[in-house]
Short mmCIF file of C-alpha atoms in Angstrom, two decimals:
data_model
loop_
_atom_site.label_atom_id
_atom_site.label_comp_id
_atom_site.label_asym_id
_atom_site.label_seq_id
_atom_site.Cartn_x
_atom_site.Cartn_y
_atom_site.Cartn_z
CA MET H 1 21.83 7.34 -3.38
CA LYS H 2 23.48 10.02 -5.37
CA ASN H 3 22.65 10.35 -9.45
CA LEU H 4 19.84 8.11 -9.51
CA SER H 5 17.93 10.84 -11.81
CA LEU H 6 20.90 9.64 -14.42
CA LEU H 7 19.23 5.82 -14.18
CA LEU H 8 16.11 5.91 -15.18
CA GLY H 9 13.60 3.18 -17.25
CA ASN H 10 13.71 -0.84 -17.09
CA HIS H 11 15.58 -0.26 -13.18
CA ALA H 12 15.31 -2.80 -10.71
CA LEU H 13 16.43 -1.64 -6.20
CA LEU H 14 18.99 -3.62 -4.68
CA ARG H 15 18.65 -2.63 -0.59
CA GLN H 16 21.40 -3.68 1.26
CA GLU H 17 20.27 -5.67 4.96
CA SER H 18 21.40 -7.82 7.13
CA PHE H 19 21.07 -10.96 5.61
CA GLY H 20 22.42 -9.79 2.13
CA GLY H 21 19.79 -7.52 0.34
CA THR H 22 15.74 -6.76 -1.15
CA LEU H 23 15.86 -6.56 -4.20
CA PHE H 24 12.87 -5.24 -6.35
CA PHE H 25 11.84 -4.77 -9.84
CA ILE H 26 10.27 -0.70 -10.73
CA ARG H 27 8.05 -1.69 -13.05
CA THR H 28 6.82 -5.25 -11.95
CA GLY H 29 7.45 -4.48 -8.45
CA LYS H 30 8.42 -7.95 -7.10
CA ARG H 31 10.19 -8.22 -4.54
CA THR H 32 12.68 -10.90 -3.83
CA TYR H 33 15.28 -11.79 -1.04
CA VAL H 34 19.17 -11.97 -2.23
CA ASN H 35 21.69 -13.63 0.15
CA HIS H 36 24.87 -11.69 0.69
CA GLU H 37 27.19 -13.58 -1.79
CA GLU H 38 24.35 -12.83 -4.47
CA PHE H 39 24.24 -8.92 -3.25
CA ALA H 40 28.26 -8.98 -3.29
CA SER H 41 28.09 -10.14 -6.91
CA ILE H 42 24.85 -8.43 -7.98
CA LYS H 43 26.91 -4.93 -6.74
CA ALA H 44 29.46 -5.42 -8.68
CA SER H 45 28.75 -6.25 -11.75
CA GLY H 46 25.71 -4.46 -11.76
CA LYS H 47 23.41 -6.74 -13.37
CA ILE H 48 21.00 -9.16 -12.15
CA PRO H 49 21.90 -13.03 -12.90
CA THR H 50 19.42 -14.51 -15.92
CA ALA H 51 18.14 -17.14 -13.36
CA LEU H 52 17.07 -15.11 -10.86
CA ALA H 53 15.07 -13.20 -13.71
CA ASP H 54 14.12 -15.43 -15.22
CA GLU H 55 12.78 -17.57 -11.86
CA MET H 56 10.76 -13.81 -10.71
CA GLY H 57 9.44 -13.22 -14.18
CA SER H 58 11.27 -10.32 -14.39
CA ALA H 59 14.28 -8.39 -16.42
CA SER H 60 15.89 -5.15 -15.89
CA ASP H 61 18.25 -2.11 -17.52
CA SER H 62 19.95 -1.34 -14.49
CA VAL H 63 20.66 -1.83 -11.01
CA ILE H 64 20.28 0.97 -7.82
CA VAL H 65 22.67 -0.33 -4.96
CA VAL H 66 20.58 1.44 -1.49
CA GLU H 67 23.51 0.19 1.37
CA PRO H 68 21.33 2.22 4.42
CA ALA H 69 23.32 3.70 7.35
CA GLN H 70 21.54 0.90 9.22
CA LEU H 71 21.24 -2.58 9.51
CA PRO H 72 18.74 -4.46 12.47
CA GLU H 73 19.75 -7.95 12.93
CA LYS H 74 15.01 -8.53 13.38
CA ASN H 75 12.93 -6.04 10.69
CA PHE H 76 14.29 -4.56 7.54
CA SER H 77 17.02 -1.99 6.87
CA ALA H 78 13.95 0.37 5.57
CA PRO H 79 10.14 -0.10 5.26
CA ASP H 80 9.39 -0.95 1.10
CA THR H 81 6.60 1.01 0.81
CA VAL H 82 5.83 4.06 2.41
CA PHE H 83 1.81 5.93 1.51
CA LEU H 84 2.34 9.43 1.43
CA GLU H 85 -0.91 11.19 2.41
CA VAL H 86 0.07 14.60 0.47
CA THR H 87 -4.04 15.63 1.75
CA ARG H 88 -7.36 14.85 3.61
CA THR H 89 -8.67 16.88 1.35
CA CYS H 90 -11.21 15.09 -1.42
CA ASN H 91 -13.95 15.42 -3.41
CA LEU H 92 -16.04 12.05 -2.32
CA MET H 93 -17.64 11.70 1.55
CA CYS H 94 -17.33 7.87 1.47
CA LYS H 95 -19.70 5.91 3.90
CA HIS H 96 -16.99 3.88 5.29
CA CYS H 97 -14.00 5.77 4.33
CA PHE H 98 -11.18 5.21 7.58
CA ASN H 99 -9.87 8.24 7.77
CA GLN H 100 -12.56 10.99 7.14
CA SER H 101 -11.34 12.41 4.54
CA GLY H 102 -12.88 15.35 2.73
CA LYS H 103 -11.36 18.62 3.67
CA ALA H 104 -7.60 19.61 4.64
CA LEU H 105 -6.23 18.12 7.86
CA PRO H 106 -4.66 21.10 9.28
CA GLY H 107 -0.84 22.07 9.45
CA GLU H 108 -1.13 20.43 5.77
CA LEU H 109 2.99 20.65 4.55
CA ALA H 110 3.99 22.47 1.92
CA GLN H 111 5.34 21.31 -1.52
CA GLY H 112 8.51 21.78 -0.45
CA GLN H 113 7.95 20.15 2.26
CA PHE H 114 6.74 17.49 0.84
CA GLU H 115 9.78 17.58 -1.91
CA ALA H 116 11.76 17.12 0.70
CA ILE H 117 10.52 13.82 2.25
CA VAL H 118 10.42 12.25 -0.94
CA ASP H 119 14.59 12.59 -0.90
CA ASP H 120 14.32 11.95 2.30
CA LEU H 121 13.15 9.04 1.94
CA ALA H 122 14.85 7.69 -1.26
CA GLU H 123 17.89 7.89 0.77
CA SER H 124 16.56 6.19 3.13
CA GLY H 125 15.93 2.36 0.73
CA VAL H 126 12.70 2.84 0.95
CA GLN H 127 11.61 1.28 -2.47
CA GLU H 128 8.41 2.95 -3.52
CA ILE H 129 6.06 5.64 -3.24
CA ARG H 130 2.13 5.69 -2.96
CA PHE H 131 0.43 8.70 -3.19
CA THR H 132 -3.36 8.78 -0.57
CA GLY H 133 -5.58 11.09 0.05
CA GLY H 134 -7.92 12.12 0.73
CA GLU H 135 -7.70 12.14 -2.90
CA PRO H 136 -4.07 12.87 -4.29
CA MET H 137 -5.30 14.44 -7.40
CA MET H 138 -6.93 17.38 -5.33
CA LEU H 139 -2.90 18.88 -4.63
CA PRO H 140 -1.68 20.83 -7.41
CA GLY H 141 2.28 19.98 -7.50
CA ILE H 142 0.56 16.28 -7.15
CA VAL H 143 2.30 15.31 -11.01
CA SER H 144 5.92 17.39 -9.19
CA LEU H 145 6.07 14.78 -6.76
CA ILE H 146 5.28 11.99 -8.49
CA ARG H 147 7.78 13.24 -10.94
CA ARG H 148 10.09 14.07 -8.67
CA THR H 149 9.45 10.62 -7.09
CA SER H 150 10.32 8.66 -10.33
CA SER H 151 13.41 10.34 -10.85
CA LEU H 152 15.25 9.33 -8.03
CA GLY H 153 15.02 6.20 -9.42
CA LEU H 154 11.60 5.04 -6.80
CA ARG H 155 8.53 2.72 -7.96
CA CYS H 156 5.83 5.54 -7.61
CA SER H 157 1.91 4.13 -7.63
CA MET H 158 -1.13 6.36 -6.21
CA GLY H 159 -4.89 5.93 -4.41
CA THR H 160 -7.15 7.20 -6.00
CA ASN H 161 -10.53 7.33 -6.93
CA ALA H 162 -9.94 8.38 -10.57
CA MET H 163 -12.89 10.38 -11.24
CA LEU H 164 -10.38 13.60 -12.28
CA ILE H 165 -7.70 11.25 -14.19
CA ASN H 166 -8.78 13.40 -17.60
CA ASP H 167 -6.34 12.60 -20.60
CA ARG H 168 -4.32 15.71 -20.04
CA ARG H 169 -4.16 14.78 -16.28
CA ALA H 170 -3.38 11.13 -17.48
CA ASP H 171 -0.70 12.68 -20.40
CA GLU H 172 0.74 14.59 -17.34
CA LEU H 173 0.90 11.41 -15.49
CA LYS H 174 2.15 9.24 -17.68
CA ALA H 175 5.03 12.03 -18.16
CA ALA H 176 5.74 12.42 -14.98
CA GLY H 177 6.32 8.60 -14.20
CA LEU H 178 3.67 7.22 -12.34
CA HIS H 179 3.67 3.17 -13.01
CA ALA H 180 1.17 2.18 -10.98
CA GLY H 181 -3.19 3.63 -10.46
CA ILE H 182 -4.53 2.15 -7.43
CA VAL H 183 -8.50 2.93 -8.02
CA SER H 184 -11.72 2.19 -5.79
CA LEU H 185 -15.05 0.17 -7.42
CA ASP H 186 -17.03 -1.43 -4.57
CA GLY H 187 -20.11 -2.91 -7.00
CA LEU H 188 -21.89 -2.47 -9.83
CA GLU H 189 -23.03 1.79 -10.64
CA GLU H 190 -26.12 1.95 -8.45
CA LYS H 191 -24.07 0.40 -5.39
CA HIS H 192 -21.12 2.16 -5.99
CA ASP H 193 -22.38 5.46 -6.06
CA LEU H 194 -24.75 4.47 -3.27
CA ILE H 195 -21.30 3.70 -1.01
CA ARG H 196 -19.19 6.87 -2.37
CA GLY H 197 -21.62 9.57 -5.06
CA HIS H 198 -23.94 10.04 -7.08
CA SER H 199 -22.26 9.29 -11.04
CA SER H 200 -18.76 8.12 -8.81
CA PHE H 201 -19.03 4.74 -10.51
CA ARG H 202 -19.13 6.04 -14.43
CA LEU H 203 -16.26 9.16 -13.97
CA THR H 204 -13.95 6.35 -12.07
CA LEU H 205 -14.50 4.23 -14.73
CA LYS H 206 -13.24 6.26 -16.97
CA GLY H 207 -10.33 7.57 -15.26
CA LEU H 208 -9.13 3.98 -14.74
CA GLU H 209 -9.20 3.10 -18.95
CA ARG H 210 -7.40 6.45 -19.34
CA PHE H 211 -4.72 4.80 -16.97
CA ARG H 212 -5.02 1.93 -19.12
CA ALA H 213 -4.29 4.06 -22.75
CA ARG H 214 -1.47 5.17 -21.36
CA SER H 215 -0.12 1.61 -20.23
CA ILE H 216 0.21 3.01 -16.66
CA GLY H 217 -0.91 0.11 -14.20
CA VAL H 218 -3.58 -0.56 -12.82
CA ARG H 219 -5.54 -2.55 -10.02
CA VAL H 220 -8.93 -2.22 -8.59
CA ASN H 221 -9.36 -2.41 -4.80
CA ILE H 222 -13.03 -3.33 -3.07
CA VAL H 223 -13.63 -2.73 -0.15
CA VAL H 224 -16.31 -6.21 1.08
CA MET H 225 -19.62 -5.00 2.59
CA ARG H 226 -23.13 -6.13 3.18
CA SER H 227 -24.94 -4.08 1.30
CA ASN H 228 -22.10 -4.79 -1.87
CA LEU H 229 -22.05 -8.72 -1.67
CA MET H 230 -23.74 -9.27 -4.24
CA ASP H 231 -22.29 -7.40 -6.79
CA ILE H 232 -18.63 -8.52 -6.17
CA PRO H 233 -18.32 -11.94 -8.36
CA PRO H 234 -20.19 -10.04 -11.02
CA LEU H 235 -17.86 -7.05 -11.08
CA VAL H 236 -14.70 -9.13 -10.29
CA ALA H 237 -15.41 -11.25 -13.01
CA SER H 238 -16.24 -8.60 -16.31
CA LEU H 239 -12.37 -6.66 -14.20
CA ALA H 240 -10.60 -10.17 -14.39
CA LYS H 241 -11.79 -10.52 -18.03
CA GLN H 242 -10.25 -7.41 -19.08
CA GLY H 243 -7.11 -8.90 -17.42
CA ILE H 244 -7.51 -6.28 -14.60
CA PRO H 245 -6.35 -7.07 -10.77
CA VAL H 246 -8.38 -6.36 -8.40
CA PHE H 247 -8.03 -7.14 -4.32
CA MET H 248 -11.03 -7.09 -2.19
CA ARG H 249 -10.30 -5.58 1.33
CA ARG H 250 -11.82 -6.39 4.99
CA LEU H 251 -14.01 -2.78 5.80
CA ILE H 252 -12.40 -1.72 9.48
CA LEU H 253 -14.14 -0.14 11.56
CA SER H 254 -12.44 3.59 12.52
CA GLY H 255 -12.66 6.70 10.99
CA ARG H 256 -16.37 6.73 9.32
CA ALA H 257 -17.30 2.94 8.99
CA CYS H 258 -17.15 3.32 12.30
CA THR H 259 -21.03 4.17 11.66
CA VAL H 260 -21.55 1.13 9.25
CA THR H 261 -20.61 -1.96 11.95
CA ASN H 262 -23.20 -4.09 10.39
CA GLU H 263 -21.22 -4.27 7.21
CA MET H 264 -19.29 -6.22 8.39
CA LEU H 265 -19.19 -9.99 7.13
CA SER H 266 -18.90 -13.06 9.38
CA ALA H 267 -17.31 -15.39 8.67
CA ALA H 268 -19.54 -17.13 7.30
CA GLU H 269 -20.29 -14.35 4.66
CA TYR H 270 -16.56 -14.78 4.05
CA ALA H 271 -16.89 -18.91 3.10
CA ASP H 272 -20.09 -18.19 0.78
CA LEU H 273 -17.88 -15.41 -1.07
CA ARG H 274 -14.79 -17.47 -1.20
CA THR H 275 -16.95 -19.80 -3.22
CA ALA H 276 -18.78 -17.64 -5.70
CA LEU H 277 -15.19 -16.75 -6.59
CA LYS H 278 -13.62 -20.27 -6.21
CA SER H 279 -12.47 -20.14 -10.07
CA LEU H 280 -10.95 -16.84 -10.47
CA LEU H 281 -9.46 -17.08 -6.40
CA ASP H 282 -7.86 -19.93 -8.12
CA ASP H 283 -7.00 -18.53 -11.69
CA PRO H 284 -3.19 -19.57 -12.58
CA HIS H 285 -2.68 -16.13 -13.94
CA GLY H 286 -3.17 -14.20 -9.74
CA LEU H 287 -5.75 -11.91 -11.24
CA VAL H 288 -7.97 -11.80 -7.80
CA ASP H 289 -6.86 -11.55 -4.24
CA GLY H 290 -7.84 -10.71 -1.52
CA HIS H 291 -8.71 -10.59 2.73
CA TYR H 292 -9.31 -14.16 3.72
CA LEU H 293 -10.18 -14.93 -0.12
CA LYS H 294 -7.13 -17.59 -0.23
CA GLU H 295 -5.24 -19.25 2.14
CA ARG H 296 -1.63 -17.42 2.85
CA GLN H 297 2.22 -19.08 3.27
CA ILE H 298 4.41 -16.45 3.34
CA THR H 299 7.66 -18.31 1.95
CA THR H 300 11.02 -16.50 1.32
CA ARG H 301 13.42 -17.59 -1.33
CA ILE H 302 15.46 -17.03 1.06
CA PRO H 303 15.61 -17.72 5.36
CA LEU H 304 14.85 -15.40 7.02
CA PRO H 305 16.50 -13.45 10.58
CA PHE H 306 12.90 -12.70 11.33
CA THR H 307 8.97 -13.60 10.81
CA ARG H 308 8.43 -11.28 7.26
CA LYS H 309 4.93 -10.95 8.61
CA GLU H 310 1.83 -10.51 6.74
CA CYS H 311 1.16 -7.01 8.48
CA SER H 312 3.06 -4.75 6.98
CA ALA H 313 3.11 -2.31 9.86
CA GLY H 314 5.97 -1.33 11.33
CA GLN H 315 8.52 -3.59 8.58
CA ARG H 316 7.56 -3.42 5.67
CA GLY H 317 5.45 -0.79 5.18
CA LEU H 318 4.81 3.07 7.56
CA ILE H 319 2.24 6.18 6.53
CA ILE H 320 2.55 10.05 6.43
CA LEU H 321 0.45 12.07 7.63
CA PRO H 322 -0.79 15.42 5.80
CA ASP H 323 1.00 17.00 8.37
CA GLY H 324 4.52 15.72 8.93
CA ARG H 325 3.44 12.81 11.01
CA ILE H 326 4.53 9.12 10.70
CA GLN H 327 2.02 6.64 11.97
CA THR H 328 2.62 2.57 10.91
CA CYS H 329 -0.60 2.47 9.17
CA GLY H 330 -3.29 4.41 7.92
CA PHE H 331 -5.99 2.55 9.72
CA LEU H 332 -4.40 2.36 12.84
CA GLY H 333 -3.97 6.29 13.17
CA PRO H 334 -7.68 6.83 13.11
CA LEU H 335 -8.00 3.87 15.39
CA GLY H 336 -6.16 6.14 18.34
CA GLU H 337 -2.34 5.14 16.89
CA THR H 338 0.37 7.25 18.33
CA SER H 339 2.50 8.44 16.32
CA ILE H 340 6.00 7.40 16.19
CA GLY H 341 7.91 10.80 14.15
CA ARG H 342 6.97 13.94 12.36
CA LEU H 343 8.82 14.27 8.66
CA PRO H 344 10.91 16.20 7.46
CA ALA H 345 11.49 17.92 10.87
CA GLU H 346 14.22 14.23 11.65
CA THR H 347 14.93 11.95 8.84
CA LEU H 348 13.34 8.27 8.23
CA VAL H 349 16.48 6.70 9.92
CA ASP H 350 16.26 8.14 12.59
CA VAL H 351 12.89 7.52 13.41
CA TRP H 352 13.35 3.65 12.17
CA LYS H 353 15.84 3.44 14.54
CA ARG H 354 13.91 4.10 17.22
CA LEU H 355 10.90 2.29 16.65
CA ASN H 356 12.84 -1.10 15.62
CA SER H 357 14.86 -0.76 19.15
CA SER H 358 10.64 0.15 20.61
CA THR H 359 8.14 -1.79 22.31
CA HIS H 360 5.41 -0.15 19.96
CA ILE H 361 4.63 -3.48 17.77
CA PRO H 362 4.95 -6.22 20.06
CA MET H 363 2.60 -3.69 21.65
CA LEU H 364 0.14 -3.65 19.64
CA GLU H 365 -0.02 -7.33 18.28
CA CYS H 366 -0.53 -7.74 22.14
CA ASN H 367 -4.81 -7.62 20.14
CA LEU H 368 -4.53 -10.24 17.78
CA ASP H 369 -4.78 -12.99 20.85
CA PRO H 370 -7.91 -11.92 22.59
CA TYR H 371 -10.07 -10.62 19.41
CA ASN H 372 -8.87 -14.93 17.48
CA ASP H 373 -9.74 -15.62 20.56
CA SER H 374 -13.79 -14.17 20.57
CA THR H 375 -14.36 -12.77 16.78
CA THR H 376 -17.09 -14.49 14.53
CA GLY H 377 -16.15 -13.58 12.02
CA PRO H 378 -12.48 -14.51 9.71
CA LYS H 379 -8.84 -14.90 12.87
CA THR H 380 -6.90 -12.34 11.20
CA ASN H 381 -3.01 -11.12 11.92
CA CYS H 382 -4.15 -7.57 10.42
CA LEU H 383 -3.66 -5.08 13.45
CA ALA H 384 -6.22 -2.60 12.93
CA VAL H 385 -9.00 -5.54 12.65
CA ALA H 386 -7.88 -6.39 16.19
CA LEU H 387 -7.89 -3.24 17.00
CA SER H 388 -10.84 -1.68 16.30
CA SER H 389 -13.02 -4.80 17.14
CA GLN H 390 -11.75 -5.07 20.84
CA LYS H 391 -12.36 0.09 20.82
CA HIS H 392 -15.90 -1.13 20.02
CA SER H 393 -16.17 -3.59 22.34
CA ASN H 394 -15.11 -1.42 24.80
CA GLU H 395 -12.32 -3.75 26.11
CA SER H 396 -9.23 -2.91 27.23
CA ILE H 397 -7.11 -2.72 24.19
CA ALA H 398 -2.94 -1.98 23.83
CA ILE H 399 -2.98 1.93 21.93
CA PRO H 400 1.77 2.39 22.06
#
């Protein structure tokens, strides 16, 4: 990927695959798949066919074509999104934090090493980098990393509590090319502050509004728990009314969340929540979504030679920890998953090749059937949910 810094704007990324290609629209974050003939046509013309752009509801001024060194037959040629955890430092001590953020992790990488990782991810065919933590705004060089990511043509998003987003920082993030802020809210003011910390609710809302005022895309993530269950319908309704997308995440018992096992919802409680949110979940604008709340049927525009899984771990996503270790999912690491590589000591291409030839993911998937056969909660395809439940019940589990 050369000279990508010259190709900015409303563009798309087209990554070659064994079946054709993965087409990703940077500004909207929408993704689809094309066959070999379509890949060749788009590569030759540098343009997305009008019919395809209309089908996706997205347009682009240009197309950046990425041809990875390897095209595995049973997986994508690179992860779509890499979650780059730039620090474990955080300004909050949330009760349910899955990775126990607060203090820095020993051996956190230097700025230059993070820059080398960003370059390597772009070269490998990754289409989006999501900066996470801890709280990524605690990293002094975060704006520089965002600028580097967007200048390489990738979509750049950030998972944040938004409390540190003042006007100056919001302006810097906008100028650097941040496409989206994924902001955490876990209830109305009283409940949110009880879960996340005193006065955090108001500061988070201010940061969220500063993103919106600068046309930086936003989405609110809510972790669904028994203690905030009554707050969720009014909170989600208020956000949707403002046109703010919402995703409700399951609680996963890892990190500090291991101390709040009573917060896990049963299948019946999820059914009640689904009923309470029915009109919002059914709304054609699609602003409201969440785990166990919608019937999911994964369909693709063209047939793929392998199954596109609902769980993205090791197929469409990876996480890089602050010390450079790579794991398939941020939730699996705290549950005991071994790292599958380390950057920048090696390249993502090498790590991806090794993962695709290993039994790492199939071994983790062995935990799904025992969990789904025994759970009183909703059945799942999430490797972390199955692993955490069996770990807490002291059953035999597979942790590659």
